[in-house]
Amino acid sequence: MISHDIDVAIVGGGPAGLAAAIKAKEAGLERVVIIERGEYLGGLLDQCIHNGFGLWYFNEDLTGPEYAHRFIEKAHDLAVESLLKTMVVRLSPDRTMAISNEQAYTSITPKAIVLAMGCRERSRESLNIPGTRPAGIFTAGTVQRYVNVEGYIPGREVVILGSGDVGMIMARRLTLEGVKVRAVAEVLPYVGGLIRNEVQCLYDFDIPLLLQHTVTEVHGQERVEGVTVAKVDENWNPIEGTERVIECDTLLISAGLIPENELSRMAGIELDPITGGPVVNECMETSVPGMFAGGNVVHVNDMVDNVSWEGEVAGSSAANFAVGRAVSKKPKVKIRAGKNVRCVVPHSIAAGEEVTLSLRVKEPAEKVRLKVGNILSKSVRVVKPSEMVKLTITSEEWSKVHGEIDELVVGCERR
């Protein structure tokens, strides 16, 4: 039987959810419960057996499972409860949620909720690639699980569409398993993932990278036999006469991630049309009081360290709400994306309080100056859409403000 006396419920047991649960428990709450639809905690970290995790959070170079294990162990030590193989099937604005598992279907109303559902991959269907529907088409994350967890090699000659981090990492992983990666095709004029992955996963293994290219057709009936790739113009339209067929038996799609926000919509939470995630303030509180969000459900991060930090803020804030602790009563300042800035999180902040803003630019640029209104200016050598930029507004910067302000514009300008 599921108890209904819950202080904070966290939806999702990945890195954001675990970090949130730990912080909520450390705040002194008696009952903190993680609701996870999978069979275990840690989210997708168990299939990320490469290193590169925890460089900032732990100052160590860890694999995904190692990173997750540290949080899982700490959550267990703090007596964080978890409901595994449990789905949240309904979420109301009053924080009532319907949950279902093998034992029960019931409703609970926690004092506060943290949304940490993460994100999912874009599929072939969302890209409208013409052709038949043969076997051998996978998302990069699916193949990552097949290879690293199930021990299954999906094919012997692979083309990867999209240069997201998982796609580039799998290009290297498959090569190490003896698979021939024929090419990585990217519709943009730059890679969609971290530069370190471009270097370590593609260049170091001599894997061809076709920038400003896309897959226009898939060939084969029962199984993929090849794909047609073509160069694209500035509007991403294929350029006639540039088509060529690459023989392969597998197509991997690594074309971006989408925050999982079906529950957020159900609860009436305001969503940012650019990030696809909830609009949040500096406490990671959404537009619905008592509901907080952190990690990739808010906006897709490029490093798990950032996911954990955001989860911690959401967990601490949810704990304060659950026990009725006063939150900041300072005036809220709206944060707006300005020149060459695609999005900024959080969307509003408390005037005068130190806060870190996370932003992504629209276009790559060198020798730029990042500005937050007239209170913060920072010179940066290079910025790219694939890499998140962080700016911290300190008390010193706030001291430059004279009078009240209701909006700060975050911009990226050439020096």
PDB file of N, CA and C in Angstrom, residues 127 160-164 184-192 209-216 230-238 254-256:
ATOM      1  N   LEU A 127      11.449  13.878 -38.408  1.00  0.00           N
ATOM      2  CA  LEU A 127      12.329  14.502 -39.387  1.00  0.00           C
ATOM      3  C   LEU A 127      11.798  14.397 -40.808  1.00  0.00           C
ATOM      4  N   ILE A 160      25.277   7.911 -39.590  1.00  0.00           N
ATOM      5  CA  ILE A 160      24.646   8.606 -38.474  1.00  0.00           C
ATOM      6  C   ILE A 160      24.131   9.956 -38.960  1.00  0.00           C
ATOM      7  N   LEU A 161      22.846  10.207 -38.744  1.00  0.00           N
ATOM      8  CA  LEU A 161      22.238  11.485 -39.104  1.00  0.00           C
ATOM      9  C   LEU A 161      22.162  12.357 -37.867  1.00  0.00           C
ATOM     10  N   GLY A 162      22.910  13.439 -37.858  1.00  0.00           N
ATOM     11  CA  GLY A 162      22.938  14.347 -36.720  1.00  0.00           C
ATOM     12  C   GLY A 162      24.209  14.168 -35.913  1.00  0.00           C
ATOM     13  N   SER A 163      24.738  15.275 -35.423  1.00  0.00           N
ATOM     14  CA  SER A 163      25.994  15.224 -34.672  1.00  0.00           C
ATOM     15  C   SER A 163      25.782  15.606 -33.215  1.00  0.00           C
ATOM     16  N   GLY A 164      24.661  15.120 -32.642  1.00  0.00           N
ATOM     17  CA  GLY A 164      24.470  15.296 -31.213  1.00  0.00           C
ATOM     18  C   GLY A 164      25.506  14.499 -30.443  1.00  0.00           C
ATOM     19  N   VAL A 184      29.033  10.753 -40.674  1.00  0.00           N
ATOM     20  CA  VAL A 184      28.106  11.469 -39.797  1.00  0.00           C
ATOM     21  C   VAL A 184      27.642  12.693 -40.576  1.00  0.00           C
ATOM     22  N   ALA A 185      26.349  12.770 -40.870  1.00  0.00           N
ATOM     23  CA  ALA A 185      25.789  13.876 -41.649  1.00  0.00           C
ATOM     24  C   ALA A 185      25.095  14.857 -40.718  1.00  0.00           C
ATOM     25  N   GLU A 186      25.434  16.122 -40.836  1.00  0.00           N
ATOM     26  CA  GLU A 186      24.865  17.167 -39.987  1.00  0.00           C
ATOM     27  C   GLU A 186      24.326  18.288 -40.861  1.00  0.00           C
ATOM     28  N   VAL A 187      23.053  18.653 -40.659  1.00  0.00           N
ATOM     29  CA  VAL A 187      22.419  19.659 -41.498  1.00  0.00           C
ATOM     30  C   VAL A 187      22.973  21.063 -41.249  1.00  0.00           C
ATOM     31  N   LEU A 188      23.503  21.305 -40.050  1.00  0.00           N
ATOM     32  CA  LEU A 188      24.053  22.613 -39.709  1.00  0.00           C
ATOM     33  C   LEU A 188      25.494  22.744 -40.192  1.00  0.00           C
ATOM     34  N   PRO A 189      26.023  23.973 -40.240  1.00  0.00           N
ATOM     35  CA  PRO A 189      27.431  24.154 -40.629  1.00  0.00           C
ATOM     36  C   PRO A 189      28.407  23.919 -39.484  1.00  0.00           C
ATOM     37  N   TYR A 190      27.912  23.426 -38.348  1.00  0.00           N
ATOM     38  CA  TYR A 190      28.749  23.127 -37.185  1.00  0.00           C
ATOM     39  C   TYR A 190      28.145  21.933 -36.451  1.00  0.00           C
ATOM     40  N   VAL A 191      28.925  21.282 -35.616  1.00  0.00           N
ATOM     41  CA  VAL A 191      28.427  20.095 -34.921  1.00  0.00           C
ATOM     42  C   VAL A 191      27.386  20.482 -33.871  1.00  0.00           C
ATOM     43  N   GLY A 192      26.499  19.529 -33.562  1.00  0.00           N
ATOM     44  CA  GLY A 192      25.431  19.788 -32.609  1.00  0.00           C
ATOM     45  C   GLY A 192      25.786  19.416 -31.194  1.00  0.00           C
ATOM     46  N   LEU A 209      32.892  13.565 -41.357  1.00  0.00           N
ATOM     47  CA  LEU A 209      31.840  14.461 -40.878  1.00  0.00           C
ATOM     48  C   LEU A 209      31.388  15.312 -42.057  1.00  0.00           C
ATOM     49  N   LEU A 210      30.121  15.161 -42.446  1.00  0.00           N
ATOM     50  CA  LEU A 210      29.567  15.903 -43.576  1.00  0.00           C
ATOM     51  C   LEU A 210      28.680  17.023 -43.042  1.00  0.00           C
ATOM     52  N   LEU A 211      29.234  18.211 -42.900  1.00  0.00           N
ATOM     53  CA  LEU A 211      28.461  19.350 -42.438  1.00  0.00           C
ATOM     54  C   LEU A 211      27.579  19.873 -43.574  1.00  0.00           C
ATOM     55  N   GLN A 212      26.459  20.465 -43.204  1.00  0.00           N
ATOM     56  CA  GLN A 212      25.474  20.981 -44.166  1.00  0.00           C
ATOM     57  C   GLN A 212      25.029  19.879 -45.137  1.00  0.00           C
ATOM     58  N   HIS A 213      24.799  18.703 -44.581  1.00  0.00           N
ATOM     59  CA  HIS A 213      24.284  17.559 -45.339  1.00  0.00           C
ATOM     60  C   HIS A 213      23.140  16.922 -44.555  1.00  0.00           C
ATOM     61  N   THR A 214      22.252  16.263 -45.268  1.00  0.00           N
ATOM     62  CA  THR A 214      21.178  15.527 -44.621  1.00  0.00           C
ATOM     63  C   THR A 214      20.873  14.251 -45.405  1.00  0.00           C
ATOM     64  N   VAL A 215      20.131  13.366 -44.786  1.00  0.00           N
ATOM     65  CA  VAL A 215      19.673  12.155 -45.453  1.00  0.00           C
ATOM     66  C   VAL A 215      18.334  12.474 -46.126  1.00  0.00           C
ATOM     67  N   THR A 216      18.263  12.259 -47.415  1.00  0.00           N
ATOM     68  CA  THR A 216      17.041  12.583 -48.160  1.00  0.00           C
ATOM     69  C   THR A 216      16.210  11.352 -48.494  1.00  0.00           C
ATOM     70  N   ALA A 230      22.553  14.470 -49.215  1.00  0.00           N
ATOM     71  CA  ALA A 230      22.699  15.617 -50.114  1.00  0.00           C
ATOM     72  C   ALA A 230      23.103  16.840 -49.317  1.00  0.00           C
ATOM     73  N   LYS A 231      23.792  17.728 -49.975  1.00  0.00           N
ATOM     74  CA  LYS A 231      24.154  19.006 -49.362  1.00  0.00           C
ATOM     75  C   LYS A 231      22.911  19.879 -49.279  1.00  0.00           C
ATOM     76  N   VAL A 232      22.820  20.735 -48.254  1.00  0.00           N
ATOM     77  CA  VAL A 232      21.660  21.599 -48.079  1.00  0.00           C
ATOM     78  C   VAL A 232      22.060  23.063 -48.183  1.00  0.00           C
ATOM     79  N   ASP A 233      21.065  23.896 -48.527  1.00  0.00           N
ATOM     80  CA  ASP A 233      21.319  25.337 -48.591  1.00  0.00           C
ATOM     81  C   ASP A 233      21.092  25.952 -47.220  1.00  0.00           C
ATOM     82  N   GLU A 234      21.086  27.279 -47.163  1.00  0.00           N
ATOM     83  CA  GLU A 234      20.964  27.966 -45.877  1.00  0.00           C
ATOM     84  C   GLU A 234      19.601  27.762 -45.233  1.00  0.00           C
ATOM     85  N   ASN A 235      18.626  27.308 -46.010  1.00  0.00           N
ATOM     86  CA  ASN A 235      17.297  27.016 -45.469  1.00  0.00           C
ATOM     87  C   ASN A 235      17.088  25.526 -45.230  1.00  0.00           C
ATOM     88  N   TRP A 236      18.165  24.750 -45.267  1.00  0.00           N
ATOM     89  CA  TRP A 236      18.158  23.314 -45.012  1.00  0.00           C
ATOM     90  C   TRP A 236      17.461  22.527 -46.115  1.00  0.00           C
ATOM     91  N   ASN A 237      17.288  23.126 -47.268  1.00  0.00           N
ATOM     92  CA  ASN A 237      16.684  22.408 -48.386  1.00  0.00           C
ATOM     93  C   ASN A 237      17.772  21.706 -49.190  1.00  0.00           C
ATOM     94  N   PRO A 238      17.570  20.433 -49.559  1.00  0.00           N
ATOM     95  CA  PRO A 238      18.576  19.713 -50.350  1.00  0.00           C
ATOM     96  C   PRO A 238      18.869  20.427 -51.659  1.00  0.00           C
ATOM     97  N   SER A 254      20.581  10.947 -34.605  1.00  0.00           N
ATOM     98  CA  SER A 254      21.016  11.714 -33.437  1.00  0.00           C
ATOM     99  C   SER A 254      20.718  13.182 -33.706  1.00  0.00           C
ATOM    100  N   ALA A 255      19.421  13.486 -33.727  1.00  0.00           N
ATOM    101  CA  ALA A 255      18.971  14.796 -34.206  1.00  0.00           C
ATOM    102  C   ALA A 255      18.340  15.637 -33.111  1.00  0.00           C
ATOM    103  N   GLY A 256      18.851  15.522 -31.912  1.00  0.00           N
ATOM    104  CA  GLY A 256      18.378  16.405 -30.854  1.00  0.00           C
ATOM    105  C   GLY A 256      17.485  15.717 -29.847  1.00  0.00           C
TER     106      GLY A 256
END
